[in-house]
Coordinates of C-alpha atoms in Angstrom, one line a residue:
Chain A
S1 CA 13.7 -0.4 -11.6
Y2 CA 10.0 0.7 -12.0
E3 CA 8.9 3.8 -10.9
L4 CA 5.8 5.6 -10.6
T5 CA 6.1 9.6 -10.4
Q6 CA 3.6 11.4 -8.9
P7 CA 3.5 15.9 -8.4
P8 CA 5.0 16.6 -4.7
S9 CA 2.0 19.4 -4.3
V10 CA -1.2 20.1 -5.6
S11 CA -2.9 23.1 -4.0
V12 CA -7.1 23.8 -4.7
S13 CA -9.6 25.9 -2.9
P14 CA -12.6 24.6 -1.7
G15 CA -15.3 23.5 -4.1
Q16 CA -12.3 23.4 -7.0
A17 CA -11.1 20.1 -8.6
A18 CA -8.3 18.5 -7.5
R19 CA -6.1 16.6 -10.1
I20 CA -3.6 14.6 -8.6
T21 CA -1.4 12.7 -11.9
C22 CA 0.9 9.3 -12.0
S23 CA 2.8 8.5 -14.7
G24 CA 4.7 5.2 -15.1
D25 CA 5.7 3.0 -18.3
A26 CA 4.1 -0.3 -17.2
L27 CA 0.3 1.6 -16.8
P28 CA -1.4 1.0 -20.1
K29 CA -1.0 -2.5 -19.3
K30 CA -2.0 -2.3 -15.3
Y31 CA -4.3 -0.5 -13.1
T32 CA -3.3 2.1 -10.6
Y33 CA -4.7 2.2 -7.1
W34 CA -5.4 5.3 -5.0
Y35 CA -4.3 5.8 -0.9
Q36 CA -5.5 8.8 0.7
Q37 CA -3.3 9.5 3.9
K38 CA -4.2 11.8 6.7
S39 CA -1.9 12.9 9.0
G40 CA -1.3 9.7 11.9
Q41 CA -3.7 7.5 10.3
A42 CA -3.4 4.3 7.9
P43 CA -3.2 5.0 4.1
V44 CA -7.5 3.8 2.9
L45 CA -7.8 2.8 -0.7
V46 CA -9.9 5.4 -2.6
I47 CA -9.8 4.2 -5.9
Y48 CA -9.1 0.5 -7.5
D49 CA -9.3 -0.9 -10.9
D50 CA -8.3 2.7 -12.2
S51 CA -11.4 4.1 -12.2
K52 CA -13.5 2.2 -9.5
R53 CA -14.4 3.3 -6.2
P54 CA -14.6 1.2 -3.0
S55 CA -17.8 1.2 -0.7
G56 CA -18.0 4.2 1.1
I57 CA -15.9 6.2 -0.8
P58 CA -17.5 9.9 -1.7
E59 CA -18.8 9.9 -5.3
R60 CA -16.4 13.7 -5.6
F61 CA -13.5 10.6 -5.6
S62 CA -12.8 9.4 -9.2
G63 CA -10.2 7.8 -11.4
S64 CA -9.2 7.6 -14.9
S65 CA -6.1 6.4 -17.3
S66 CA -4.9 7.2 -20.3
G67 CA -1.7 5.3 -22.0
T68 CA 1.3 6.3 -19.8
M69 CA -0.8 8.3 -17.1
A70 CA -3.4 7.6 -14.4
T71 CA -5.6 10.8 -13.0
L72 CA -7.3 11.4 -9.0
T73 CA -9.5 13.7 -9.6
I74 CA -11.5 15.1 -6.7
S75 CA -14.5 17.3 -8.0
G76 CA -15.2 19.5 -5.9
A77 CA -12.7 19.1 -3.2
Q78 CA -13.4 19.8 0.4
V79 CA -11.1 20.6 3.6
E80 CA -10.8 17.2 5.0
D81 CA -10.0 16.0 1.6
E82 CA -6.5 17.7 2.7
A83 CA -4.2 14.8 2.8
D84 CA -1.5 12.9 1.1
Y85 CA -2.3 10.4 -2.0
Y86 CA -0.2 8.0 -3.7
C87 CA -0.5 5.5 -6.2
Y88 CA -0.3 2.1 -6.5
S89 CA 0.7 -0.4 -8.6
T90 CA 2.9 -4.1 -9.8
D91 CA 6.0 -4.1 -11.2
S92 CA 7.1 -7.2 -14.2
S93 CA 8.1 -9.0 -11.2
T94 CA 4.8 -8.1 -8.7
K95 CA 6.9 -5.8 -6.6
G96 CA 4.5 -4.0 -5.5
V97 CA 5.6 0.0 -6.3
F98 CA 4.2 3.2 -4.7
G99 CA 4.4 7.2 -6.0
G100 CA 6.5 9.2 -4.0
G101 CA 2.9 10.6 -2.5
T102 CA 1.2 14.1 -3.4
K103 CA 0.1 16.3 -0.6
L104 CA -3.4 17.8 -1.6
T105 CA -3.7 21.6 0.4
V106 CA -7.5 22.4 0.3
L107 CA -7.6 26.2 1.0
Chain B
Q1 CA -15.4 -6.5 8.6
V2 CA -11.5 -7.4 8.4
Q3 CA -9.3 -5.9 10.9
L4 CA -5.8 -6.0 10.9
Q5 CA -3.3 -5.1 14.2
E6 CA 0.2 -4.8 14.4
S7 CA 2.3 -5.7 17.5
G8 CA 5.7 -6.0 18.7
P9 CA 9.1 -3.8 20.1
G10 CA 9.1 -0.5 19.5
L11 CA 12.6 -0.4 20.0
V12 CA 15.1 -1.9 18.2
K13 CA 18.9 -1.7 18.6
P14 CA 21.4 -2.1 15.4
S15 CA 21.9 -5.0 13.9
Q16 CA 19.1 -6.6 15.9
T17 CA 16.3 -7.8 14.3
L18 CA 13.3 -6.7 14.4
S19 CA 9.8 -9.0 14.6
L20 CA 6.5 -8.0 14.6
T21 CA 3.0 -9.8 13.9
C22 CA 0.5 -8.9 12.6
T23 CA -3.3 -10.2 13.7
V24 CA -6.3 -10.8 11.6
S25 CA -10.0 -10.5 13.4
G26 CA -13.3 -10.8 11.8
G27 CA -12.4 -13.1 8.9
S28 CA -10.2 -16.1 8.4
I29 CA -6.4 -15.6 7.1
S30 CA -6.9 -19.0 5.0
S31 CA -9.8 -17.7 3.2
G32 CA -9.8 -16.2 -0.1
T33 CA -7.7 -15.3 -2.8
Y34 CA -5.9 -12.5 -0.2
Y35 CA -2.2 -12.4 0.6
W36 CA -0.6 -10.7 3.7
S37 CA 1.8 -7.8 3.5
W38 CA 4.2 -5.3 5.0
I39 CA 4.5 -1.8 3.6
R40 CA 6.7 0.9 6.1
Q41 CA 6.8 4.3 6.0
P42 CA 9.5 6.3 7.7
A43 CA 8.7 9.7 9.4
G44 CA 7.9 12.6 6.9
K45 CA 8.6 10.4 3.9
G46 CA 6.6 8.1 1.0
L47 CA 5.4 4.4 1.7
E48 CA 7.4 1.3 1.2
W49 CA 6.2 -2.1 -0.4
I50 CA 8.0 -4.8 2.1
G51 CA 6.4 -7.8 0.9
R52 CA 3.6 -10.3 1.2
I53 CA 2.8 -13.9 1.9
S54 CA 0.0 -16.0 1.3
A55 CA -1.9 -18.2 3.9
S56 CA 0.0 -21.5 2.0
G57 CA 3.5 -19.8 2.2
N58 CA 4.4 -18.2 -0.9
T59 CA 6.2 -15.2 -1.1
K60 CA 7.6 -12.1 -2.2
Y61 CA 9.4 -9.7 -1.4
N62 CA 10.8 -6.4 -2.3
P63 CA 14.3 -7.0 -3.8
S64 CA 16.0 -4.1 -1.8
L65 CA 15.2 -5.5 1.5
K66 CA 15.0 -9.4 0.3
S67 CA 18.5 -10.2 1.8
R68 CA 17.1 -9.5 5.0
V69 CA 13.1 -10.1 5.3
T70 CA 11.6 -13.0 6.4
T71 CA 8.0 -13.6 6.6
S72 CA 5.7 -16.1 7.9
V73 CA 1.9 -16.9 9.1
D74 CA 0.7 -19.0 11.5
T75 CA -2.9 -20.1 10.5
S76 CA -4.1 -21.2 13.8
K77 CA -4.0 -18.1 15.2
N78 CA -4.8 -15.9 12.7
Q79 CA -1.5 -14.3 12.2
F80 CA 1.3 -13.0 9.9
S81 CA 4.8 -12.3 10.9
L82 CA 7.9 -10.1 9.9
R83 CA 11.8 -10.1 10.6
L84 CA 13.9 -7.8 9.4
S85 CA 17.5 -8.4 10.1
S86 CA 20.8 -5.9 10.7
V87 CA 19.0 -3.6 11.4
T88 CA 20.5 0.2 10.9
A89 CA 18.8 3.7 12.1
A90 CA 17.2 4.3 8.1
D91 CA 14.5 0.9 9.4
T92 CA 12.9 3.4 11.5
A93 CA 9.6 3.9 10.4
V94 CA 5.9 3.4 10.8
Y95 CA 5.3 -0.5 10.0
Y96 CA 1.9 -1.4 8.6
C97 CA 0.2 -4.7 7.7
A98 CA -2.1 -5.2 5.4
R99 CA -4.4 -7.2 2.9
E100 CA -3.6 -7.7 -0.8
S101 CA -6.3 -8.9 -2.5
S102 CA -5.0 -10.3 -5.7
G103 CA -6.3 -12.3 -8.8
E104 CA -6.5 -12.2 -12.2
T105 CA -7.4 -9.5 -14.5
V106 CA -7.2 -7.9 -18.3
K107 CA -6.2 -4.3 -19.2
L108 CA -4.2 -4.5 -22.4
Y109 CA -3.8 -8.5 -21.3
Y110 CA -4.4 -11.0 -18.8
Y111 CA -2.0 -10.4 -15.9
Y112 CA -2.4 -11.1 -11.8
Y113 CA -3.4 -7.8 -9.6
Y114 CA -2.3 -7.5 -6.3
Y115 CA -3.2 -4.4 -4.1
M116 CA -4.1 -3.4 -0.4
D117 CA -7.4 -3.2 0.4
V118 CA -7.4 -3.2 4.4
W119 CA -4.7 -1.6 6.7
G120 CA -3.6 -2.0 9.7
K121 CA -3.4 1.0 11.9
G122 CA 0.6 0.7 11.8
T123 CA 3.1 0.2 14.4
T124 CA 6.1 2.6 15.4
V125 CA 9.4 0.6 15.3
T126 CA 12.4 2.7 16.6
V127 CA 16.2 1.5 15.9
S128 CA 18.3 3.3 18.5
S129 CA 20.8 1.7 21.3

């Protein structure tokens, strides 16, 4: 079955850039979506169509995709950006698939 | 803006059927090119997509759960529902309902996209006797 692979954890100091990757065989053909989930809360969409930012999402959040890897970048990460981040896409049958999630620590 | 709210029993006995309802407010469940989906998350673990349904009743389920999952839509009440049969402790999780934006797009070639753009707050369901 189709899988999206993320690193379990990423750690940066405040003000540094945080980069979270997501790899999947179909990503050259399909867009990637990124969700932020803070502790005890529902996920929030932060990037759609690889690199577009929904209204209300800070400009420091950006996305890119090249080949089989998509990347979420948080430029100048802040303490409030600490959260779990999930990439998402669909497989060839349109079944939804989440990556395993990446815990971002900012300290 | 559209808001979603899950409701249903927080405790279900093993082998019974889990039933949840999601109420949509701030917009019609029948408007736009949206699907309505369910996602779950066991404590301390990642997100698992369960399935989606359109306002007209078209469905798509995760093959790993397909034999036990049923979804339905009640447009008169602006609600959609999830039923998961023969539950075990492994079905204990926070269950989220969400709106899925959908349509045709092109990256390398044309295809239909789906992604969740609005989520409910989630409801915890525990399977235990």
